mmCIF file of C-alpha atoms in Angstrom:
data_model
loop_
_atom_site.group_PDB
_atom_site.id
_atom_site.type_symbol
_atom_site.label_atom_id
_atom_site.label_comp_id
_atom_site.label_asym_id
_atom_site.label_seq_id
_atom_site.Cartn_x
_atom_site.Cartn_y
_atom_site.Cartn_z
ATOM 1 C CA MET A 270 7.276 -30.326 -10.205
ATOM 2 C CA CYS A 271 7.592 -30.209 -6.434
ATOM 3 C CA ASP A 272 7.592 -32.651 -3.907
ATOM 4 C CA ILE A 273 6.125 -31.177 -0.972
ATOM 5 C CA TRP A 274 3.529 -33.502 -0.489
ATOM 6 C CA ARG A 275 5.110 -37.024 -1.095
ATOM 7 C CA ALA A 276 6.394 -38.904 2.078
ATOM 8 C CA ASN A 277 6.263 -36.190 4.231
ATOM 9 C CA LYS A 278 4.512 -37.713 7.873
ATOM 10 C CA ASN A 279 5.189 -34.343 9.346
ATOM 11 C CA MET A 280 3.167 -31.597 7.278
ATOM 12 C CA GLN A 281 3.152 -28.136 8.548
ATOM 13 C CA GLU A 282 0.655 -25.398 8.508
ATOM 14 C CA LEU A 283 1.572 -21.189 8.718
ATOM 15 C CA GLU A 284 -0.131 -20.291 11.542
ATOM 16 C CA PRO A 285 -2.134 -17.451 11.397
ATOM 17 C CA LYS A 286 -1.334 -16.513 14.893
ATOM 18 C CA LEU A 287 2.174 -16.528 13.998
ATOM 19 C CA ILE A 288 1.922 -13.832 11.330
ATOM 20 C CA GLU A 289 0.146 -11.942 13.348
ATOM 21 C CA ARG A 290 2.700 -10.964 15.558
ATOM 22 C CA HIS A 291 4.943 -10.407 12.424
ATOM 23 C CA VAL A 292 2.532 -7.763 10.894
ATOM 24 C CA LYS A 293 4.179 -4.975 12.572
ATOM 25 C CA ALA A 294 7.414 -5.487 10.836
ATOM 26 C CA LEU A 295 5.744 -6.664 7.515
ATOM 27 C CA GLU A 296 4.836 -3.053 7.329
ATOM 28 C CA GLU A 297 7.945 -1.615 8.843
ATOM 29 C CA LEU A 298 9.398 -3.380 5.983
ATOM 30 C CA GLY A 299 7.371 -1.664 3.351
ATOM 31 C CA VAL A 300 6.285 -5.158 2.186
ATOM 32 C CA ARG A 301 4.189 -4.500 -1.431
ATOM 33 C CA TRP A 302 3.732 -8.253 -2.315
ATOM 34 C CA ILE A 303 2.708 -11.419 -0.858
ATOM 35 C CA VAL A 304 2.635 -15.035 -2.326
ATOM 36 C CA LEU A 305 0.621 -17.863 -1.053
ATOM 37 C CA SER A 306 2.105 -21.306 -2.426
ATOM 38 C CA GLY A 307 2.430 -24.793 -0.962
ATOM 39 C CA GLY A 308 2.112 -27.616 -1.483
ATOM 40 C CA GLU A 309 -1.373 -25.891 -1.780
ATOM 41 C CA ALA A 310 -2.445 -23.093 -0.415
ATOM 42 C CA LEU A 311 -6.253 -24.073 -0.779
ATOM 43 C CA MET A 312 -6.014 -27.109 1.458
ATOM 44 C CA HIS A 313 -4.592 -24.847 4.456
ATOM 45 C CA SER A 314 -7.218 -25.520 6.834
ATOM 46 C CA ASN A 315 -7.425 -21.728 8.115
ATOM 47 C CA LEU A 316 -6.489 -19.737 5.185
ATOM 48 C CA ARG A 317 -8.967 -16.823 5.839
ATOM 49 C CA ASN A 318 -7.629 -15.795 8.995
ATOM 50 C CA LEU A 319 -4.394 -15.778 7.503
ATOM 51 C CA CYS A 320 -5.408 -13.740 4.710
ATOM 52 C CA GLU A 321 -7.131 -11.331 7.329
ATOM 53 C CA SER A 322 -4.011 -11.148 8.906
ATOM 54 C CA LEU A 323 -2.054 -10.344 6.032
ATOM 55 C CA GLY A 324 -5.005 -8.269 5.050
ATOM 56 C CA ALA A 325 -3.600 -5.448 7.525
ATOM 57 C CA LEU A 326 -0.822 -5.093 4.952
ATOM 58 C CA ASN A 327 -2.966 -3.665 2.192
ATOM 59 C CA ALA A 328 -0.472 -5.351 -0.016
ATOM 60 C CA ARG A 329 -0.853 -7.096 -3.679
ATOM 61 C CA THR A 330 -1.806 -10.844 -2.686
ATOM 62 C CA THR A 331 -0.839 -13.881 -5.171
ATOM 63 C CA LEU A 332 -2.157 -17.240 -4.773
ATOM 64 C CA LEU A 333 -0.340 -20.084 -6.448
ATOM 65 C CA SER A 334 -2.301 -23.038 -6.868
ATOM 66 C CA THR A 335 -3.267 -26.254 -8.264
ATOM 67 C CA GLY A 336 -6.573 -24.776 -9.341
ATOM 68 C CA LEU A 337 -8.728 -28.303 -8.143
ATOM 69 C CA LEU A 338 -10.087 -26.485 -5.422
ATOM 70 C CA LEU A 339 -10.853 -22.920 -7.038
ATOM 71 C CA GLU A 340 -14.662 -23.825 -7.379
ATOM 72 C CA ARG A 341 -14.909 -24.858 -4.055
ATOM 73 C CA ASP A 342 -13.102 -21.813 -2.384
ATOM 74 C CA ALA A 343 -13.969 -18.957 -5.363
ATOM 75 C CA GLU A 344 -15.488 -16.695 -2.567
ATOM 76 C CA LEU A 345 -12.699 -16.605 -0.736
ATOM 77 C CA VAL A 346 -10.249 -16.356 -3.175
ATOM 78 C CA SER A 347 -12.217 -13.594 -4.412
ATOM 79 C CA GLU A 348 -12.477 -11.695 -1.227
ATOM 80 C CA HIS A 349 -8.594 -11.863 -0.453
ATOM 81 C CA ILE A 350 -6.339 -12.398 -3.019
ATOM 82 C CA ASN A 351 -5.739 -10.311 -6.068
ATOM 83 C CA ASP A 352 -4.443 -12.726 -8.419
ATOM 84 C CA VAL A 353 -4.333 -16.649 -9.396
ATOM 85 C CA ILE A 354 -1.301 -18.312 -10.846
ATOM 86 C CA VAL A 355 -2.317 -21.290 -11.555
ATOM 87 C CA SER A 356 -0.325 -24.813 -12.829
ATOM 88 C CA LEU A 357 -1.274 -26.266 -16.047
ATOM 89 C CA ASP A 358 0.735 -28.978 -17.659
ATOM 90 C CA GLY A 359 -0.419 -29.651 -21.008
ATOM 91 C CA SER A 360 -3.514 -30.198 -22.778
ATOM 92 C CA GLU A 361 -6.328 -31.778 -21.591
ATOM 93 C CA ALA A 362 -4.927 -35.296 -22.346
ATOM 94 C CA VAL A 363 -1.545 -34.423 -21.134
ATOM 95 C CA HIS A 364 -2.330 -32.464 -18.055
ATOM 96 C CA ASP A 365 -4.543 -35.221 -16.519
ATOM 97 C CA ARG A 366 -2.020 -37.503 -17.042
ATOM 98 C CA ILE A 367 0.730 -35.756 -15.688
ATOM 99 C CA ARG A 368 -1.511 -34.674 -12.558
ATOM 100 C CA ASN A 369 -2.404 -38.261 -12.296
ATOM 101 C CA ILE A 370 -5.886 -37.199 -11.071
ATOM 102 C CA PRO A 371 -9.029 -38.075 -12.799
ATOM 103 C CA ARG A 372 -10.285 -35.042 -14.686
ATOM 104 C CA ALA A 373 -8.046 -32.637 -13.707
ATOM 105 C CA PHE A 374 -8.430 -30.364 -16.304
ATOM 106 C CA GLU A 375 -12.104 -30.172 -15.929
ATOM 107 C CA LYS A 376 -11.968 -29.652 -12.699
ATOM 108 C CA LEU A 377 -9.577 -27.341 -13.143
ATOM 109 C CA GLU A 378 -11.807 -25.407 -15.930
ATOM 110 C CA ARG A 379 -14.879 -25.096 -13.465
ATOM 111 C CA GLY A 380 -12.908 -23.687 -10.655
ATOM 112 C CA VAL A 381 -11.445 -20.958 -13.421
ATOM 113 C CA ARG A 382 -15.283 -21.044 -14.549
ATOM 114 C CA ALA A 383 -16.341 -20.255 -10.756
ATOM 115 C CA LEU A 384 -13.782 -17.539 -9.798
ATOM 116 C CA ARG A 385 -14.706 -15.383 -12.797
ATOM 117 C CA SER A 386 -17.987 -15.343 -11.609
ATOM 118 C CA VAL A 387 -17.952 -14.154 -8.662
ATOM 119 C CA ALA A 388 -14.838 -11.994 -9.257
ATOM 120 C CA PRO A 389 -14.717 -10.996 -13.205
ATOM 121 C CA ALA A 390 -11.808 -8.579 -13.331
ATOM 122 C CA ILE A 391 -9.349 -11.135 -11.405
ATOM 123 C CA GLU A 392 -6.421 -11.765 -12.945
ATOM 124 C CA ILE A 393 -5.856 -15.600 -13.346
ATOM 125 C CA GLY A 394 -2.512 -16.622 -15.198
ATOM 126 C CA ALA A 395 -1.036 -20.571 -15.835
ATOM 127 C CA ARG A 396 2.716 -21.202 -15.231
ATOM 128 C CA CYS A 397 4.089 -24.637 -17.411
ATOM 129 C CA VAL A 398 7.136 -26.567 -16.384
ATOM 130 C CA LEU A 399 7.928 -28.361 -19.689
ATOM 131 C CA GLN A 400 9.375 -31.314 -19.068
ATOM 132 C CA ARG A 401 9.839 -34.812 -20.694
ATOM 133 C CA GLU A 402 5.849 -35.638 -20.630
ATOM 134 C CA ASN A 403 4.615 -32.683 -22.184
ATOM 135 C CA TYR A 404 7.460 -30.629 -24.345
ATOM 136 C CA ARG A 405 6.104 -32.019 -27.692
ATOM 137 C CA ASP A 406 2.473 -30.200 -26.492
ATOM 138 C CA VAL A 407 3.567 -26.608 -26.425
ATOM 139 C CA ILE A 408 1.265 -24.940 -29.032
ATOM 140 C CA GLY A 409 -1.297 -27.109 -26.974
ATOM 141 C CA ILE A 410 -0.660 -25.770 -24.033
ATOM 142 C CA VAL A 411 -0.671 -22.158 -25.203
ATOM 143 C CA GLN A 412 -4.143 -23.348 -26.668
ATOM 144 C CA ALA A 413 -5.155 -24.956 -22.976
ATOM 145 C CA ALA A 414 -4.504 -21.560 -21.560
ATOM 146 C CA LYS A 415 -6.964 -19.800 -23.847
ATOM 147 C CA THR A 416 -9.550 -22.286 -23.886
ATOM 148 C CA LEU A 417 -9.620 -21.989 -20.083
ATOM 149 C CA GLY A 418 -9.978 -18.410 -20.321
ATOM 150 C CA LEU A 419 -7.007 -17.646 -18.453
ATOM 151 C CA ASP A 420 -4.899 -14.070 -19.029
ATOM 152 C CA TRP A 421 -1.460 -15.406 -19.844
ATOM 153 C CA VAL A 422 0.639 -18.465 -19.460
ATOM 154 C CA SER A 423 4.336 -18.672 -18.733
ATOM 155 C CA PHE A 424 6.886 -21.282 -19.287
ATOM 156 C CA LEU A 425 10.363 -22.771 -17.493
ATOM 157 C CA ALA A 426 12.521 -25.667 -17.336
ATOM 158 C CA ALA A 427 11.825 -28.660 -14.072
ATOM 159 C CA ASP A 428 13.706 -27.938 -11.202
ATOM 160 C CA VAL A 429 16.159 -31.061 -11.371
ATOM 161 C CA SER A 430 18.968 -30.606 -9.172
ATOM 162 C CA SER A 431 18.287 -28.690 -6.035
ATOM 163 C CA HIS A 432 16.975 -29.960 -2.350
ATOM 164 C CA ALA A 433 14.078 -27.652 -2.121
ATOM 165 C CA PHE A 434 10.715 -28.511 -1.982
ATOM 166 C CA ASN A 435 10.838 -31.604 0.332
ATOM 167 C CA ARG A 436 14.020 -32.989 -1.363
ATOM 168 C CA PRO A 437 16.788 -32.986 1.373
ATOM 169 C CA ASP A 438 18.518 -36.168 -1.020
ATOM 170 C CA GLY A 439 17.623 -34.146 -4.271
ATOM 171 C CA TRP A 440 16.336 -36.547 -6.803
ATOM 172 C CA THR A 441 18.045 -39.866 -7.684
ATOM 173 C CA ASN A 442 19.479 -40.445 -11.504
ATOM 174 C CA GLN A 443 16.476 -42.360 -12.653
ATOM 175 C CA LYS A 444 13.594 -39.321 -11.491
ATOM 176 C CA VAL A 445 15.938 -36.829 -13.142
ATOM 177 C CA GLU A 446 16.059 -39.081 -16.787
ATOM 178 C CA GLU A 447 12.006 -39.122 -16.379
ATOM 179 C CA VAL A 448 11.336 -35.899 -16.033
ATOM 180 C CA GLY A 449 14.591 -34.318 -18.246
ATOM 181 C CA LEU A 450 15.011 -34.080 -21.383
ATOM 182 C CA THR A 451 17.553 -36.041 -23.334
ATOM 183 C CA LEU A 452 19.970 -34.199 -25.633
ATOM 184 C CA ASP A 453 18.302 -35.261 -28.842
ATOM 185 C CA GLN A 454 14.723 -34.557 -27.099
ATOM 186 C CA CYS A 455 16.560 -30.811 -26.731
ATOM 187 C CA ALA A 456 16.698 -30.583 -29.791
ATOM 188 C CA ASP A 457 13.381 -31.460 -30.403
ATOM 189 C CA LEU A 458 12.444 -29.072 -28.012
ATOM 190 C CA GLU A 459 14.292 -26.308 -30.066
ATOM 191 C CA ARG A 460 12.570 -27.226 -33.252
ATOM 192 C CA ILE A 461 8.836 -27.356 -31.763
ATOM 193 C CA LEU A 462 9.520 -23.863 -30.335
ATOM 194 C CA GLN A 463 11.005 -22.295 -32.954
ATOM 195 C CA GLN A 464 7.626 -23.943 -35.085
ATOM 196 C CA SER A 465 5.289 -22.052 -32.287
ATOM 197 C CA PHE A 466 7.267 -18.470 -32.790
ATOM 198 C CA VAL A 467 5.394 -18.674 -36.199
ATOM 199 C CA SER A 468 1.785 -20.750 -35.368
ATOM 200 C CA LEU A 469 1.518 -18.139 -32.238
ATOM 201 C CA LYS A 470 3.120 -15.008 -33.182
ATOM 202 C CA GLU A 471 0.136 -13.038 -31.726
ATOM 203 C CA GLU A 472 0.574 -14.515 -28.353
ATOM 204 C CA LEU A 473 3.993 -13.680 -28.760
ATOM 205 C CA GLU A 474 3.747 -10.646 -29.369
ATOM 206 C CA SER A 475 0.500 -10.022 -27.283
ATOM 207 C CA GLY A 476 2.838 -10.968 -24.241
ATOM 208 C CA TYR A 477 -0.231 -13.508 -23.820
ATOM 209 C CA VAL A 478 3.108 -16.059 -23.391
ATOM 210 C CA VAL A 479 4.986 -14.286 -20.845
ATOM 211 C CA GLU A 480 8.573 -15.158 -22.032
ATOM 212 C CA SER A 481 9.785 -13.889 -25.877
ATOM 213 C CA PRO A 482 11.411 -16.081 -28.061
ATOM 214 C CA GLY A 483 14.740 -15.971 -26.624
ATOM 215 C CA LYS A 484 13.930 -16.861 -23.033
ATOM 216 C CA LEU A 485 11.517 -19.623 -24.338
ATOM 217 C CA LEU A 486 14.774 -21.021 -26.225
ATOM 218 C CA ARG A 487 16.666 -20.702 -22.814
ATOM 219 C CA ILE A 488 15.073 -23.748 -21.629
ATOM 220 C CA VAL A 489 16.849 -25.795 -24.147
ATOM 221 C CA ASN A 490 19.766 -24.694 -22.808
ATOM 222 C CA TYR A 491 19.185 -25.324 -19.774
ATOM 223 C CA TYR A 492 18.757 -28.874 -20.329
ATOM 224 C CA ARG A 493 21.726 -29.567 -22.421
ATOM 225 C CA ALA A 494 23.567 -27.481 -19.686
ATOM 226 C CA LEU A 495 22.716 -30.734 -17.219
ATOM 227 C CA HIS A 496 24.717 -32.811 -19.628
ATOM 228 C CA GLY A 497 27.677 -30.736 -19.901
ATOM 229 C CA ASP A 498 26.599 -29.461 -23.786
ATOM 230 C CA ALA A 499 26.577 -25.836 -22.732
ATOM 231 C CA GLU A 500 26.372 -23.325 -20.231
ATOM 232 C CA PHE A 501 24.065 -23.001 -18.257
ATOM 233 C CA PRO A 502 21.920 -19.913 -18.516
ATOM 234 C CA GLU A 503 23.100 -15.952 -17.894
ATOM 235 C CA GLN A 504 21.373 -15.323 -14.396
ATOM 236 C CA ARG A 505 19.331 -12.035 -13.665
ATOM 237 C CA CYS A 506 18.228 -12.413 -10.276
ATOM 238 C CA ASN A 507 17.845 -10.507 -7.533
ATOM 239 C CA ALA A 508 15.300 -12.406 -4.630
ATOM 240 C CA PRO A 509 17.387 -12.835 -1.966
ATOM 241 C CA TRP A 510 17.628 -8.391 -1.772
ATOM 242 C CA VAL A 511 14.046 -7.659 -3.137
ATOM 243 C CA SER A 512 11.745 -10.929 -1.098
ATOM 244 C CA ALA A 513 11.961 -13.616 1.149
ATOM 245 C CA VAL A 514 10.457 -16.622 1.968
ATOM 246 C CA VAL A 515 8.378 -18.346 5.193
ATOM 247 C CA GLU A 516 8.166 -21.816 5.483
ATOM 248 C CA PRO A 517 4.953 -23.550 7.201
ATOM 249 C CA ASP A 518 7.234 -23.763 10.335
ATOM 250 C CA GLY A 519 8.289 -20.218 10.503
ATOM 251 C CA ARG A 520 11.900 -20.400 8.980
ATOM 252 C CA VAL A 521 12.924 -17.268 6.806
ATOM 253 C CA LEU A 522 14.726 -18.235 3.420
ATOM 254 C CA PRO A 523 16.450 -15.851 1.544
ATOM 255 C CA CYS A 524 14.386 -17.722 -1.703
ATOM 256 C CA TYR A 525 13.270 -21.184 -1.904
ATOM 257 C CA PHE A 526 16.555 -22.832 -2.285
ATOM 258 C CA HIS A 527 19.089 -21.543 -0.306
ATOM 259 C CA ALA A 528 19.224 -22.079 3.738
ATOM 260 C CA ALA A 529 17.399 -20.271 5.686
ATOM 261 C CA TYR A 530 18.604 -16.959 8.021
ATOM 262 C CA GLY A 531 16.523 -17.662 10.809
ATOM 263 C CA ASN A 532 12.997 -18.287 12.226
ATOM 264 C CA LEU A 533 9.982 -16.238 13.135
ATOM 265 C CA ASN A 534 9.583 -18.150 16.340
ATOM 266 C CA ASP A 535 12.829 -17.023 17.440
ATOM 267 C CA ALA A 536 13.630 -13.325 16.082
ATOM 268 C CA THR A 537 11.673 -10.515 13.844
ATOM 269 C CA LEU A 538 11.420 -10.760 10.709
ATOM 270 C CA THR A 539 13.047 -7.188 9.927
ATOM 271 C CA ASP A 540 15.898 -8.621 13.011
ATOM 272 C CA ILE A 541 16.422 -11.751 10.411
ATOM 273 C CA LEU A 542 17.178 -10.076 7.188
ATOM 274 C CA ASN A 543 19.133 -7.718 8.612
ATOM 275 C CA SER A 544 21.330 -10.173 10.835
ATOM 276 C CA PRO A 545 24.704 -10.384 9.989
ATOM 277 C CA SER A 546 25.026 -13.497 8.408
ATOM 278 C CA ALA A 547 22.173 -12.566 6.736
ATOM 279 C CA ILE A 548 23.670 -9.396 5.387
ATOM 280 C CA GLU A 549 27.103 -11.137 4.356
ATOM 281 C CA PHE A 550 25.317 -13.505 2.743
ATOM 282 C CA ARG A 551 24.167 -11.588 0.261
ATOM 283 C CA ARG A 552 27.093 -9.322 0.031
ATOM 284 C CA ARG A 553 28.890 -12.391 -0.911
ATOM 285 C CA LEU A 554 26.343 -13.784 -2.947
ATOM 286 C CA ASP A 555 26.953 -13.870 -6.685
ATOM 287 C CA VAL A 556 24.012 -15.428 -9.115
ATOM 288 C CA ASN A 557 26.150 -16.435 -11.967
ATOM 289 C CA GLN A 558 28.801 -18.490 -10.128
ATOM 290 C CA ASP A 559 27.304 -19.939 -7.087
ATOM 291 C CA PRO A 560 26.261 -23.454 -7.879
ATOM 292 C CA ILE A 561 22.839 -23.484 -6.277
ATOM 293 C CA CYS A 562 22.125 -19.943 -8.661
ATOM 294 C CA LYS A 563 23.294 -21.311 -11.671
ATOM 295 C CA ARG A 564 20.969 -24.181 -11.699
ATOM 296 C CA CYS A 565 18.070 -22.548 -10.831
ATOM 297 C CA VAL A 566 14.991 -22.260 -12.997
ATOM 298 C CA CYS A 567 12.563 -20.060 -10.905
ATOM 299 C CA THR A 568 14.324 -17.010 -10.392
ATOM 300 C CA LEU A 569 12.771 -13.556 -9.511
ATOM 301 C CA ASN A 570 13.994 -10.505 -11.187
ATOM 302 C CA PHE A 571 11.668 -7.740 -9.327
ATOM 303 C CA GLN A 572 12.079 -4.187 -10.433
#
């Protein structure tokens, strides 16, 4: 549900040379986990060199991907990536309709199969944004994940309110209505989830579905809160204290949603994260009061 690829005539790539200049700082900071996101990270024209630069850190590396290019890049992924998270929008017909790409599910399936053939032990999970076009397909989504041979599936609500992901002006009301749920649909989703707690009992208890029933119901509460019919769910996020986002142009953000601290073209990551303004931002931030954090669907609580 990101708009990074839309109407952007100045698409940039994170340059391997830029990362190479900051490897020492990354080592000093004790970076343990790298996540390659996008857009689509597998469309990076020099991904191998980027991964080799990051490989010096000996950190866990996760790839977020649509999965559409996994078949083509299975060897590269097997060499440089520890685990993969693919986007799954629904059972086959629903997934293809939302992706608006012919045979998208089939391409994803072929990609997973190709990666498993060269890296049988690699962990591949799925993340699914529940929204108006697929919320009735919850059980089908879990079944689709199992059909694809994925190791787990996770659900979250659609981000309809932030300016992140190439949305400098946010979404129009019309776009929000196209993606978000009405109050009647919230009631429908709650009923569907309650039914799924019975039919997916084994998947929930085993952790195949990552979220507990309580956390899944938070998605309903989030959409209700957008209508003013409920409070936004309490946040437990420590992203700005344990991680940072590096954009293709070198900007360093506390998370995807807050303003940048600085830029790697001008300073080291260590200096940026420990600058007076960054420290003051973290000191003052209350994730349950900040208006951006309160509406966030993509929290991180890293222990």
